[in-house]
PDB file of C-alpha atoms in Angstrom:
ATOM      1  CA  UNK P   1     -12.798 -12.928  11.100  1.00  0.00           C
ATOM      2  CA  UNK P   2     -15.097 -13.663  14.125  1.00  0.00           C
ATOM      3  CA  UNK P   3     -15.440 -16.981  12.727  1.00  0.00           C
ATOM      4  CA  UNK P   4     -11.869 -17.396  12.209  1.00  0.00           C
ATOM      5  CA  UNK P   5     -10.457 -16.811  15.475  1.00  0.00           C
ATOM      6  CA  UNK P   6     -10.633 -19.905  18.028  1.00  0.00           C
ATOM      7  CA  UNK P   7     -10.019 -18.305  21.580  1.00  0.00           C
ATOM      8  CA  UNK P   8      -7.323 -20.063  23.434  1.00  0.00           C
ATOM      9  CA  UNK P   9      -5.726 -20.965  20.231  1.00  0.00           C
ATOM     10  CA  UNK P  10      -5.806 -17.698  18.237  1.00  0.00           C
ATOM     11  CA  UNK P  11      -2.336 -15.750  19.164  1.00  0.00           C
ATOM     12  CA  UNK P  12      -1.669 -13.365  16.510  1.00  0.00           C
ATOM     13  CA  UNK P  13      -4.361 -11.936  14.029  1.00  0.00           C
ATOM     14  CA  UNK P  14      -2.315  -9.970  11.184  1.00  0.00           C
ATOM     15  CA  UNK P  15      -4.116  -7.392   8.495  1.00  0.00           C
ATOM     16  CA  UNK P  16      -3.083  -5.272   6.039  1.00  0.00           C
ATOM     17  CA  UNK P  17      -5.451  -2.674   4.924  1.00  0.00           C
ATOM     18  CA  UNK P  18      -5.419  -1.230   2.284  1.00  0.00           C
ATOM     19  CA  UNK P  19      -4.469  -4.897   1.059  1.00  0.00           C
ATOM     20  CA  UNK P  20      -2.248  -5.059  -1.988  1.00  0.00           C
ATOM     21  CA  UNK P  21      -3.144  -5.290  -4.785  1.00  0.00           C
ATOM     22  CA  UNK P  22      -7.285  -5.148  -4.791  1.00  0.00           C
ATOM     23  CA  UNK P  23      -6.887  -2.581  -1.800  1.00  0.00           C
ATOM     24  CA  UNK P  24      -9.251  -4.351   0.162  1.00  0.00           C
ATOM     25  CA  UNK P  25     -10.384  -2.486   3.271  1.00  0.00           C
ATOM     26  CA  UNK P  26     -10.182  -4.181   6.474  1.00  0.00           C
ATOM     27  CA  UNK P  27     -12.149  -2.567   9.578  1.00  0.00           C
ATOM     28  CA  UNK P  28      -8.981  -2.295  12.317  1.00  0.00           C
ATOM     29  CA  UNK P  29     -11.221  -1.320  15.391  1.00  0.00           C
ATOM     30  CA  UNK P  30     -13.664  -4.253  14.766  1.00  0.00           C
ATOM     31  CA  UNK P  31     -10.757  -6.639  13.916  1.00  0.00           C
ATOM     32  CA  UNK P  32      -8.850  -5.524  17.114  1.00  0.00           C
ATOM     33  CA  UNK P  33     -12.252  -6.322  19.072  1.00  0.00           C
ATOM     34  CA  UNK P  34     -12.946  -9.595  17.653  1.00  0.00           C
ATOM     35  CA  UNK P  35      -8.996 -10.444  18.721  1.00  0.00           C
ATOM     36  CA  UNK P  36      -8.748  -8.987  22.052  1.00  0.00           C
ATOM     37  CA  UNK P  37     -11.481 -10.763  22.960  1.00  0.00           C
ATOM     38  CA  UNK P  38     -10.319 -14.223  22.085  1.00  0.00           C
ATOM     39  CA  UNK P  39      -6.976 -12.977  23.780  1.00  0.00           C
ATOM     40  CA  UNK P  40      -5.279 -12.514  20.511  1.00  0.00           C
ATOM     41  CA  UNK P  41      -3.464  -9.708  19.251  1.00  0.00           C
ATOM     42  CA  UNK P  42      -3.509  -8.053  16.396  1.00  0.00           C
ATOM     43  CA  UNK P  43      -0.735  -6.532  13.784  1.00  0.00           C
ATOM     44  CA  UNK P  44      -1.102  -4.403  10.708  1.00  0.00           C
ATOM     45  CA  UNK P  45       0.854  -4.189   7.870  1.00  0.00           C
ATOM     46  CA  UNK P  46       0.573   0.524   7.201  1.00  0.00           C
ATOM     47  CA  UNK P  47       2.343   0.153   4.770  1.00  0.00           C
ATOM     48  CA  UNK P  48       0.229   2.031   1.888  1.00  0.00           C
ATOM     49  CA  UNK P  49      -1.944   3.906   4.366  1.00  0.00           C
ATOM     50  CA  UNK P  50       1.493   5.659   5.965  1.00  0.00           C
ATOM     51  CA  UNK P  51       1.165   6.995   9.590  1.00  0.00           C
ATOM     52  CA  UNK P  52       0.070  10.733   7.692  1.00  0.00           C
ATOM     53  CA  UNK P  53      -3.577   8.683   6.786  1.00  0.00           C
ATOM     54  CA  UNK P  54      -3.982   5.823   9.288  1.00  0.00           C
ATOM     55  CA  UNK P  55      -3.027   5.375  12.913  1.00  0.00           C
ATOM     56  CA  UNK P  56      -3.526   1.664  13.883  1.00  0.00           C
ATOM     57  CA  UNK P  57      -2.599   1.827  17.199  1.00  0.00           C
ATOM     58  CA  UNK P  58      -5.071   4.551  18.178  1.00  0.00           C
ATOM     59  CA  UNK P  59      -7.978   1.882  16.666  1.00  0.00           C
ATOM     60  CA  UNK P  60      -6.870  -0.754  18.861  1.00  0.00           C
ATOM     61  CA  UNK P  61      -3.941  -2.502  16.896  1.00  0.00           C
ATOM     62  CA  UNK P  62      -1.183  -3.737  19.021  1.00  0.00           C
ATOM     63  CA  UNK P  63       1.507  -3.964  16.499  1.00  0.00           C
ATOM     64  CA  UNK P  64       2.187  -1.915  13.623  1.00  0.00           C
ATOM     65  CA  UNK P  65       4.630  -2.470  10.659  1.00  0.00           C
ATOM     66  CA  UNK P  66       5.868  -0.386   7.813  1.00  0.00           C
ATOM     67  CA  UNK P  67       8.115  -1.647   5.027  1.00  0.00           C
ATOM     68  CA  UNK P  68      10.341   1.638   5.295  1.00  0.00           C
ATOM     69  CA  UNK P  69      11.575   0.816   2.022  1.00  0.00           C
ATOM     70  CA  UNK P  70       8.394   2.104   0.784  1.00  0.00           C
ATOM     71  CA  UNK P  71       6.418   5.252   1.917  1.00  0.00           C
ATOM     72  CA  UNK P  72       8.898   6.255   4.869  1.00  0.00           C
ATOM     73  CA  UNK P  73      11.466   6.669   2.768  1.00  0.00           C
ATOM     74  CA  UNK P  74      10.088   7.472  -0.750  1.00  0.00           C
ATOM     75  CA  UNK P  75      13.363   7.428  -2.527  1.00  0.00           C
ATOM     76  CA  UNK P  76      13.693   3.686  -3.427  1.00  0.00           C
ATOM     77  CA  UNK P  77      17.220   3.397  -2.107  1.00  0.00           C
ATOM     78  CA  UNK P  78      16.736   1.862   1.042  1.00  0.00           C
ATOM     79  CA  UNK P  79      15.571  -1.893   2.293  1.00  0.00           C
ATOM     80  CA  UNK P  80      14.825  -1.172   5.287  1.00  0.00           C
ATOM     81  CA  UNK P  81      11.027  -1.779   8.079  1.00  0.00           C
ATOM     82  CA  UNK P  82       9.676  -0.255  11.118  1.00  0.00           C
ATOM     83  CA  UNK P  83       7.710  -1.883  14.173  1.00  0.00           C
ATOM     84  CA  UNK P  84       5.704  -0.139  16.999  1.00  0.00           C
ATOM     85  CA  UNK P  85       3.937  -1.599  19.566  1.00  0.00           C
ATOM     86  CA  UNK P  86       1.145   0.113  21.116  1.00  0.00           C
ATOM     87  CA  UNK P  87       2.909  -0.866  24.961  1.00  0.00           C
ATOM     88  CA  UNK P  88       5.947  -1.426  26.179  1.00  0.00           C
ATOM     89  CA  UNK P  89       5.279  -4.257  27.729  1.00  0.00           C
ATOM     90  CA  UNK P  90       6.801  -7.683  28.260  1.00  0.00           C
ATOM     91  CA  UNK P  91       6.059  -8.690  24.134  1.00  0.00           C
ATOM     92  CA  UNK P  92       8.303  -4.977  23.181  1.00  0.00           C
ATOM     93  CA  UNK P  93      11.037  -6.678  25.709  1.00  0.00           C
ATOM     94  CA  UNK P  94      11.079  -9.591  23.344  1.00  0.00           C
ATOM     95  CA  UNK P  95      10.684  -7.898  19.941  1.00  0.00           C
ATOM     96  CA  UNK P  96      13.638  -5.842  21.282  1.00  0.00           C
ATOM     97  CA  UNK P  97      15.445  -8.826  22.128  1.00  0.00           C
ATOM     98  CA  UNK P  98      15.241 -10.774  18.639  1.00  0.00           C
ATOM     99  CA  UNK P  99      16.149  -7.595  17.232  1.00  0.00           C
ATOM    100  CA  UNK P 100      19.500  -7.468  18.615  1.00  0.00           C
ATOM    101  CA  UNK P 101      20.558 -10.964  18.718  1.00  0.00           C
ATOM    102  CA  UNK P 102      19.555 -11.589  15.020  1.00  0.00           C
ATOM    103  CA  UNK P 103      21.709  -8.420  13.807  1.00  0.00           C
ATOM    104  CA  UNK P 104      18.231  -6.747  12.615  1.00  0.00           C
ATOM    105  CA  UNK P 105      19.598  -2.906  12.801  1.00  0.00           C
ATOM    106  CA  UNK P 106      20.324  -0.397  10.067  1.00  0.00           C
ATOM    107  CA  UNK P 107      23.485   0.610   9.094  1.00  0.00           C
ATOM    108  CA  UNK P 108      24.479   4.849   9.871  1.00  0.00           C
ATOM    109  CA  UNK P 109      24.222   5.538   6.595  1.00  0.00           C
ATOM    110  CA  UNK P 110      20.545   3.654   5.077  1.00  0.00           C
ATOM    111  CA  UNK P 111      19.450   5.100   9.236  1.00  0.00           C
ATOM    112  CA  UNK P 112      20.403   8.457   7.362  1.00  0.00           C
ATOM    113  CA  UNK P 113      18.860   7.928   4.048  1.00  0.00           C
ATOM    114  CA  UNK P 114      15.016   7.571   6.020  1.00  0.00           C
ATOM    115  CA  UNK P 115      15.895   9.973   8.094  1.00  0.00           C
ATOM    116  CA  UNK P 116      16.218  12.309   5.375  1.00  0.00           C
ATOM    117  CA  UNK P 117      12.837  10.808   3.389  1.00  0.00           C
ATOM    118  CA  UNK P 118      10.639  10.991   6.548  1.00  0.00           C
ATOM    119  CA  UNK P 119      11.445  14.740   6.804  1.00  0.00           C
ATOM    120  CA  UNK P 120       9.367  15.145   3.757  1.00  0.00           C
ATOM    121  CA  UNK P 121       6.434  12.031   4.696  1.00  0.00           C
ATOM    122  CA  UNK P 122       3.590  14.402   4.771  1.00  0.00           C
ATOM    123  CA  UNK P 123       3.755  16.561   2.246  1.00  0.00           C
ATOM    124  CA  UNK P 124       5.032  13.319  -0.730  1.00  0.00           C
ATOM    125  CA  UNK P 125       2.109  11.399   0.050  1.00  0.00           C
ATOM    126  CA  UNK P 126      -0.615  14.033   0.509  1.00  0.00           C
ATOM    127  CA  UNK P 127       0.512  15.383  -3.028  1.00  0.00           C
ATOM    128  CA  UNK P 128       0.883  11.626  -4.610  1.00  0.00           C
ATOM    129  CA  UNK P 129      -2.875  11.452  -3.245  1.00  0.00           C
ATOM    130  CA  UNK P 130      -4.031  14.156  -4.488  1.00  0.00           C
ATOM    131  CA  UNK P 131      -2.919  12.455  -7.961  1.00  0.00           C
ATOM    132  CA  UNK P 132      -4.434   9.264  -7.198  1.00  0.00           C
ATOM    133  CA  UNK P 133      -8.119  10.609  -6.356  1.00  0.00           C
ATOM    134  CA  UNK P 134      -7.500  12.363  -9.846  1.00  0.00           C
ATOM    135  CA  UNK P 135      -5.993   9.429 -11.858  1.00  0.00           C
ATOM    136  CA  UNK P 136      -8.923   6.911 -10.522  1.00  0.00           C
ATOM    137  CA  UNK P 137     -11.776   9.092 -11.076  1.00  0.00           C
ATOM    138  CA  UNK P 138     -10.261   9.804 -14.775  1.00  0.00           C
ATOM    139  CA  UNK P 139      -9.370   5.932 -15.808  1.00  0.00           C
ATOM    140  CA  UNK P 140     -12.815   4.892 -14.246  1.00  0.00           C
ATOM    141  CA  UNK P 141     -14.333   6.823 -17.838  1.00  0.00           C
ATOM    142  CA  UNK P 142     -11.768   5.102 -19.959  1.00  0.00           C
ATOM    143  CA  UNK P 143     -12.901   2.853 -22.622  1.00  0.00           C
ATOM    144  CA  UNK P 144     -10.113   0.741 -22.336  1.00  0.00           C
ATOM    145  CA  UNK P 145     -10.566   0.219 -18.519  1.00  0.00           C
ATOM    146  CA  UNK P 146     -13.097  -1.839 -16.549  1.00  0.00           C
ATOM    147  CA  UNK P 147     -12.462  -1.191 -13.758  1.00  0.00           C
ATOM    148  CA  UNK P 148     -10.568   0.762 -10.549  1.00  0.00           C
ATOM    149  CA  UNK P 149      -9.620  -0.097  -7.618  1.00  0.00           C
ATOM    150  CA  UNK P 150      -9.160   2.438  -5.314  1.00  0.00           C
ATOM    151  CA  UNK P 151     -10.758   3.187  -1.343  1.00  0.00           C
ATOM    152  CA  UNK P 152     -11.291   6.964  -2.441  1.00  0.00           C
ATOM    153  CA  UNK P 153     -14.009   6.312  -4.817  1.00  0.00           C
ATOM    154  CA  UNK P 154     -17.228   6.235  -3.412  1.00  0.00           C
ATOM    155  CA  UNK P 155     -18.381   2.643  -5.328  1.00  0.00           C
ATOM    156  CA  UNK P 156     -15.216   0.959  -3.578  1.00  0.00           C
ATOM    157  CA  UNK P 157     -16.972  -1.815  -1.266  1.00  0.00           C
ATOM    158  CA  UNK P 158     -14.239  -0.223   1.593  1.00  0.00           C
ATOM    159  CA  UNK P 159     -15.004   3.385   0.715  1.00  0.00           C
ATOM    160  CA  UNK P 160     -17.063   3.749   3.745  1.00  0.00           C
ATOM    161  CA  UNK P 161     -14.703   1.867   6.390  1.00  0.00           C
ATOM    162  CA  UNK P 162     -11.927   4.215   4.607  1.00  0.00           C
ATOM    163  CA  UNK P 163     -13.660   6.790   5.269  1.00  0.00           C
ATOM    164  CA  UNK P 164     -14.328   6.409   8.591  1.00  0.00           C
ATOM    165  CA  UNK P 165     -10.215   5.083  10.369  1.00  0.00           C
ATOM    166  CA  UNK P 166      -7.934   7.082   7.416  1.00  0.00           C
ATOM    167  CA  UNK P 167      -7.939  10.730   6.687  1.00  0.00           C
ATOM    168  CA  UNK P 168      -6.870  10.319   3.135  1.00  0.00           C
ATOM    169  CA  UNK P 169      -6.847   6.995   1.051  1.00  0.00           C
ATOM    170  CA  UNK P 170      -3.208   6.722  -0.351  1.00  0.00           C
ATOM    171  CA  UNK P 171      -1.285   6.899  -3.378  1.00  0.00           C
ATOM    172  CA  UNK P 172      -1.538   3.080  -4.905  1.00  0.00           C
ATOM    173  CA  UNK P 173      -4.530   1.785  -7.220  1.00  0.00           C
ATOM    174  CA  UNK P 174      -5.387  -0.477  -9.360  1.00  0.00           C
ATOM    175  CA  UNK P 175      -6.794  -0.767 -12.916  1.00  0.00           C
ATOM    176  CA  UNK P 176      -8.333  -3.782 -14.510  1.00  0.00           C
ATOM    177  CA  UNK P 177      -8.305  -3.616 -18.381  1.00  0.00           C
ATOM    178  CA  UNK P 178     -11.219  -4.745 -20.862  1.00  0.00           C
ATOM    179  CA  UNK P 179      -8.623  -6.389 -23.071  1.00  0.00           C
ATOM    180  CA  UNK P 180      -7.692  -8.851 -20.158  1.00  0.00           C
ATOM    181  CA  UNK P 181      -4.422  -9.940 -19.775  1.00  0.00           C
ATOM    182  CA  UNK P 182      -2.693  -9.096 -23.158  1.00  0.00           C
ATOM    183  CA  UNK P 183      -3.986  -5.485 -23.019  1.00  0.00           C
ATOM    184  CA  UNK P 184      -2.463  -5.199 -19.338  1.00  0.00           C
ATOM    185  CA  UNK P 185       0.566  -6.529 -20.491  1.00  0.00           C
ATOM    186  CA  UNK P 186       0.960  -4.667 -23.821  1.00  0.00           C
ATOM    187  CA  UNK P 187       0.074  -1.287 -21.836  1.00  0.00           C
ATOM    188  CA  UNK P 188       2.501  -1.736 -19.456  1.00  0.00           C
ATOM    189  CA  UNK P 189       5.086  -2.120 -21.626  1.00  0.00           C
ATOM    190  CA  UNK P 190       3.742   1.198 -23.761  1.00  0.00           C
ATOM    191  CA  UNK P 191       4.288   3.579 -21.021  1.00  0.00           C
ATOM    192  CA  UNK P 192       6.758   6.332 -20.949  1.00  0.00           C
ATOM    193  CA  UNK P 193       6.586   8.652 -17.591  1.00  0.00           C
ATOM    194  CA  UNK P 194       5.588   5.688 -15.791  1.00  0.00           C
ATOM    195  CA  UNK P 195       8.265   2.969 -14.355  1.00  0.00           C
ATOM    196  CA  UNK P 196       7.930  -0.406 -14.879  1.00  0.00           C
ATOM    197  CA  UNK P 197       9.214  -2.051 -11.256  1.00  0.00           C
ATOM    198  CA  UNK P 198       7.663  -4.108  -8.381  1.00  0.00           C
ATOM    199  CA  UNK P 199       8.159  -1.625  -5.683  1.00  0.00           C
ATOM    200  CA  UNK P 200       6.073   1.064  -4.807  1.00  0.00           C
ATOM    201  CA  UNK P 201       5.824   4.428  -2.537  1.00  0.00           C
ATOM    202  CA  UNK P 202       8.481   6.320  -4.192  1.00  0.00           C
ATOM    203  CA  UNK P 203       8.715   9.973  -5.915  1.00  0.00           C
ATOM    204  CA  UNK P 204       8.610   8.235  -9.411  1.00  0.00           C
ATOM    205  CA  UNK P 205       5.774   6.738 -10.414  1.00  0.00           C
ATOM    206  CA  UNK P 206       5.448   2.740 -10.952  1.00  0.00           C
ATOM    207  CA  UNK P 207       3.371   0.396 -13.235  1.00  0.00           C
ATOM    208  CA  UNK P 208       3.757  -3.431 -12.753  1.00  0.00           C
ATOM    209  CA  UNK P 209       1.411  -6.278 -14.253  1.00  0.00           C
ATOM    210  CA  UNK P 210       1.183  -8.059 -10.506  1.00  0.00           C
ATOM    211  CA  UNK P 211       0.635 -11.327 -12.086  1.00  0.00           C
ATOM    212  CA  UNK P 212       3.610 -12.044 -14.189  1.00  0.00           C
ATOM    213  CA  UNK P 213       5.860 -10.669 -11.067  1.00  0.00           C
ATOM    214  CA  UNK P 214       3.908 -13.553  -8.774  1.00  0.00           C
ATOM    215  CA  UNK P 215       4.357 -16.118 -11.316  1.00  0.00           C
ATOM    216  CA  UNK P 216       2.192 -18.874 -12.376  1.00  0.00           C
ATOM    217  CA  UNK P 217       0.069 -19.330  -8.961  1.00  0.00           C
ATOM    218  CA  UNK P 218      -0.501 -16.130  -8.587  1.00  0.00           C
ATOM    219  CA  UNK P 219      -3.734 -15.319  -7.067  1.00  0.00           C
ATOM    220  CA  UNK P 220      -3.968 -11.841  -8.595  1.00  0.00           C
ATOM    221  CA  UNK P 221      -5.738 -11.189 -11.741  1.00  0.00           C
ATOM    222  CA  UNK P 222      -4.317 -11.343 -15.035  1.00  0.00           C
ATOM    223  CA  UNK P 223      -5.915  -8.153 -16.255  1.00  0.00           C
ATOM    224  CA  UNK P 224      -5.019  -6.146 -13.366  1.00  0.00           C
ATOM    225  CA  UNK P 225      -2.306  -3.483 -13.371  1.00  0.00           C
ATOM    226  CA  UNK P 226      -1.241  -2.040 -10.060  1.00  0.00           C
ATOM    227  CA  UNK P 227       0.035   1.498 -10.415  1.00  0.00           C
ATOM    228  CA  UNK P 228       2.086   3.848  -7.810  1.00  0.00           C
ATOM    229  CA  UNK P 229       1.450   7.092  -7.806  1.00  0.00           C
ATOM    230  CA  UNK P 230       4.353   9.736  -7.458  1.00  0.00           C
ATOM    231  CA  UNK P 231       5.078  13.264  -7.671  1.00  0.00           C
ATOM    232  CA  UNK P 232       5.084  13.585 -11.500  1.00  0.00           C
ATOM    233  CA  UNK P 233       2.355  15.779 -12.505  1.00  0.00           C
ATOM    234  CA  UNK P 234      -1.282  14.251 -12.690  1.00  0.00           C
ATOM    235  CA  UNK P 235      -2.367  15.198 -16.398  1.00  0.00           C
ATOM    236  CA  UNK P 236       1.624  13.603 -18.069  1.00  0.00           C
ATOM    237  CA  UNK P 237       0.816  10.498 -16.207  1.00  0.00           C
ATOM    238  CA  UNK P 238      -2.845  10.309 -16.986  1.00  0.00           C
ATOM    239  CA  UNK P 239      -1.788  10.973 -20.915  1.00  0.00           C
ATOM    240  CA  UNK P 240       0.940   8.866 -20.742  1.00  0.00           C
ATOM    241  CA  UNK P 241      -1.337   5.952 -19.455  1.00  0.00           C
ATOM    242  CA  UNK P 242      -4.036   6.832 -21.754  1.00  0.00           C
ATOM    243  CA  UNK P 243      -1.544   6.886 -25.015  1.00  0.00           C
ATOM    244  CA  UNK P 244      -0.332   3.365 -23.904  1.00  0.00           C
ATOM    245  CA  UNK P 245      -3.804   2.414 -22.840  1.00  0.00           C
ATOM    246  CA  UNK P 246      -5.312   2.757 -26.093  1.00  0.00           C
ATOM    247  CA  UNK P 247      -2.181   1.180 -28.667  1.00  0.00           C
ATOM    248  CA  UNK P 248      -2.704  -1.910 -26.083  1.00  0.00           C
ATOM    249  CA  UNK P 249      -6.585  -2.399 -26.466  1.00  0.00           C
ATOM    250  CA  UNK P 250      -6.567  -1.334 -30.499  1.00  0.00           C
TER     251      UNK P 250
END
């Protein structure tokens, strides 16, 4: 990033941690150093992390987004995204300004709908979590699997900048299958409690193969299967995985 960033050119330097779908870990207070001091600023994309495990603008972020479609609302019946700016300064004025000249406002009733989801933020994604830590320290012993990619295992090259700017590490992970990408496939297409669908951050939980959704230039790997976690108990979607895990890879 350091060498990235040309001061007096650089504007805007935009992150997303944990980055979808390897859940890369990017450090937001070193980032937010390198760009202040080339007179950039710098946005994150919360998304996954939710405001209940990350708080960007208390590391030195200056913009913040959330698709609310996701976490914030956790129902997956609302399109809808959040910005917050660390100031209310001259660049809020402006933000504010697109915002009402390009029509970019909810409706009463999708306002509603997150409403109602956010009431119940903390306690959805602290118990999808808590299913996630469980479901990648499980898979990581699976014969069919090679590996998982999730910031709450210590062998994650992020675990330790995780562990050091969120206070839990979030309810998405991936798994990369042995069998490559017919096994992903083939597994995905097995699975019963699980979803198949691109979105993510809702009470049911999701399985998509990432690269067939992205198409043919897709930069994601074709063994790779991105799963979000929900509130469905941890041992039916574990079992339900493993059952389609093992008819894809025999």
């Amino acid at each position: 990033m350091r060498a990235a960033v040309r001061r007096g050119k650089t504007k805007l330097v935009w992150i997303e941690t944990p980055a979808n779908p390897l859940w890369n870990i990017t450090d937001i207070a070193g980032v937010a150093a390198i760009a202040h001091r080339a007179g950039a600023k710098l946005a994150v994309d919360s998304t996954v992390a939710t405001p209940v495990f990350t708080r960007p603008l208390a590391l030195g972020a200056d913009l913040v987004m959330h698709s609310a479609t996701k976490f914030l609302n956790g129902h997956s019946d609302v399109i809808a995204g959040a910005l917050a700016t660390a100031r209310s300064d001259d660049w809020w004025e402006r933000i504010k300004t697109l915002r009402a000249q390009h029509g970019l406002i909810l409706g009463p009733f999708e306002a509603w709908l997150l409403l109602r989801g956010m009431r119940t933020l903390e306690p959805r994604v602290k118990a999808a979590a808590e299913s996630a830590v469980l479901l990648a320290t499980w898979l990581r012993r699976h014969p069919g699997v090679a590996a998982v990619l999730y910031p709450g295992l210590p062998d994650h090259p992020g675990h330790a900048v995780a562990a050091r700017q969120m206070t839990g590490y979030g309810a998405m992970l991936s798994i990369r299958l042995r069998g490559g990408a017919r096994a992903a496939i083939a597994a995905a297409a097995r699975v019963r409690v699980w979803k198949r669908a691109t979105s993510l951050g809702g009470v049911e939980s999701l399985i998509e193969h990432r690269a067939s959704i992205e198409g043919p230039n897709s930069p994601c790997p074709t063994d790779l299967l991105r799963l979000s976690v929900g509130l469905e108990d941890a041992d039916d979607l574990y079992n339900d995985l493993d059952r389609a895990l093992r008819a894809a890879n025999a």
